Tab-separated table of C-alpha atoms in Angstrom:
chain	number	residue	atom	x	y	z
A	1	UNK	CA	0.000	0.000	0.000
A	2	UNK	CA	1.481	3.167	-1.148
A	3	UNK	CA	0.943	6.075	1.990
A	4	UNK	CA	-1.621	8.621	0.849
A	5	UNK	CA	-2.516	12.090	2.349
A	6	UNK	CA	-5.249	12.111	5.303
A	7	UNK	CA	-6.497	14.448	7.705
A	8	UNK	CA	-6.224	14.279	11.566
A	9	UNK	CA	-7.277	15.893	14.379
A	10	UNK	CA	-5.181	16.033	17.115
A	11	UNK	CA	-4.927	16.919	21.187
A	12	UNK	CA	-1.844	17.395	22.311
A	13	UNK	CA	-0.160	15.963	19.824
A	14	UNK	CA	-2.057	12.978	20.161
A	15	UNK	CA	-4.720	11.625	17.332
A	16	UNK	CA	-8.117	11.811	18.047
A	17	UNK	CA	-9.842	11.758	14.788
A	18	UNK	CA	-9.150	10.112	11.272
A	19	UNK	CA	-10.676	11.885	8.153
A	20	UNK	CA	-9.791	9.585	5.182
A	21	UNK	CA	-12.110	11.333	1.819
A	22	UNK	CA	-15.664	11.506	3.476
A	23	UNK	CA	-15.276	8.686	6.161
A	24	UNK	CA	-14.641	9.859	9.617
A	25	UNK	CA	-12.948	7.493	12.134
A	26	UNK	CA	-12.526	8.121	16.112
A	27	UNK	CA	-9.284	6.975	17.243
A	28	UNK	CA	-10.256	4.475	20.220
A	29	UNK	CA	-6.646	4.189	21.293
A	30	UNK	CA	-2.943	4.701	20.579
A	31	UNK	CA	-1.656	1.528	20.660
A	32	UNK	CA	2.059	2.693	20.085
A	33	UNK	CA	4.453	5.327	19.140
A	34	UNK	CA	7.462	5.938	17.548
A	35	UNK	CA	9.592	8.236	15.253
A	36	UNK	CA	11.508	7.444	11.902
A	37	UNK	CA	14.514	9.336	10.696
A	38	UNK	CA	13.425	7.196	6.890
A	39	UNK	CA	16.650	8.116	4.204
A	40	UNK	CA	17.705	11.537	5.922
A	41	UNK	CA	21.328	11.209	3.337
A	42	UNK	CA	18.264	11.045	1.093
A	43	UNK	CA	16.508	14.517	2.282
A	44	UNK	CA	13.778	12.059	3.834
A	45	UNK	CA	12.437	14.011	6.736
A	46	UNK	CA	11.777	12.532	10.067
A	47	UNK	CA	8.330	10.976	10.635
A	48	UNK	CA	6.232	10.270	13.523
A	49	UNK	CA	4.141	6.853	13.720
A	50	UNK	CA	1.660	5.641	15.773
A	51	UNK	CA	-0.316	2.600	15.287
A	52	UNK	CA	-4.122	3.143	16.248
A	53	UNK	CA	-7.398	1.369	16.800
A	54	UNK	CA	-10.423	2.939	15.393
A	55	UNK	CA	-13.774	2.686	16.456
A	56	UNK	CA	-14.588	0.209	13.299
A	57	UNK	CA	-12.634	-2.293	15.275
A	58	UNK	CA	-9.632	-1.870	12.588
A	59	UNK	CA	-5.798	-0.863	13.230
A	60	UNK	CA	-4.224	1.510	10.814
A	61	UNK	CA	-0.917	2.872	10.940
A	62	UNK	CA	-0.319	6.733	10.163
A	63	UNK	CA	2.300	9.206	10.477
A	64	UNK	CA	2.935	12.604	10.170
A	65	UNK	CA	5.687	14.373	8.116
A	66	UNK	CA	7.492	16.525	11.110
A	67	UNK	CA	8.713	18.873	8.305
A	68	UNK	CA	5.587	19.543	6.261
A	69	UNK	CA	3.468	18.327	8.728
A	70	UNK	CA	1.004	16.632	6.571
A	71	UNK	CA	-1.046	13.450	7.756
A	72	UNK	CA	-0.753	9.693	5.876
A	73	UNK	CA	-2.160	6.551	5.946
A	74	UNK	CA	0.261	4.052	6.489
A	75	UNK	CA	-1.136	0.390	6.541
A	76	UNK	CA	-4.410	-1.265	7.412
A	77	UNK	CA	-4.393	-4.673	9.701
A	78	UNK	CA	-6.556	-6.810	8.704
């Protein structure tokens, strides 16, 4: 699955709210954390990750860009 732009809403850093097109998810839980330097000899920028349950019941990772700031979709569990 190639990541692909999403909106989140966020308290304290923390996401609270997945907006993926017109579908709204709650984020039931942060299940874990964690920050990726990706390629930085590249120009990749660091990332923060957190792997969430939503209130369908499904786990999606998602990061956010720490340079840009923009929101993606990582994975889906199935």
């Amino acid at each position: 699955m190639k990541p692909f732009s999403i909106e989140v809403q966020c308290r304290d850093g923390t996401p609270l709210m997945i907006r993926c097109g017109d579908n709204a998810l709650q984020v039931e839980k942060v299940l874990e954390r964690w920050r990726d330097t990706g390629c930085w000899w590249e120009g990749e920028s660091e990332k923060a990750f957190f792997r969430v349950l939503c209130q369908d019941g499904g786990i999606r990772e998602i990061y956010c860009d720490l340079l840009s700031r923009q929101w993606f979709l990582y994975r889906i569990y199935d």
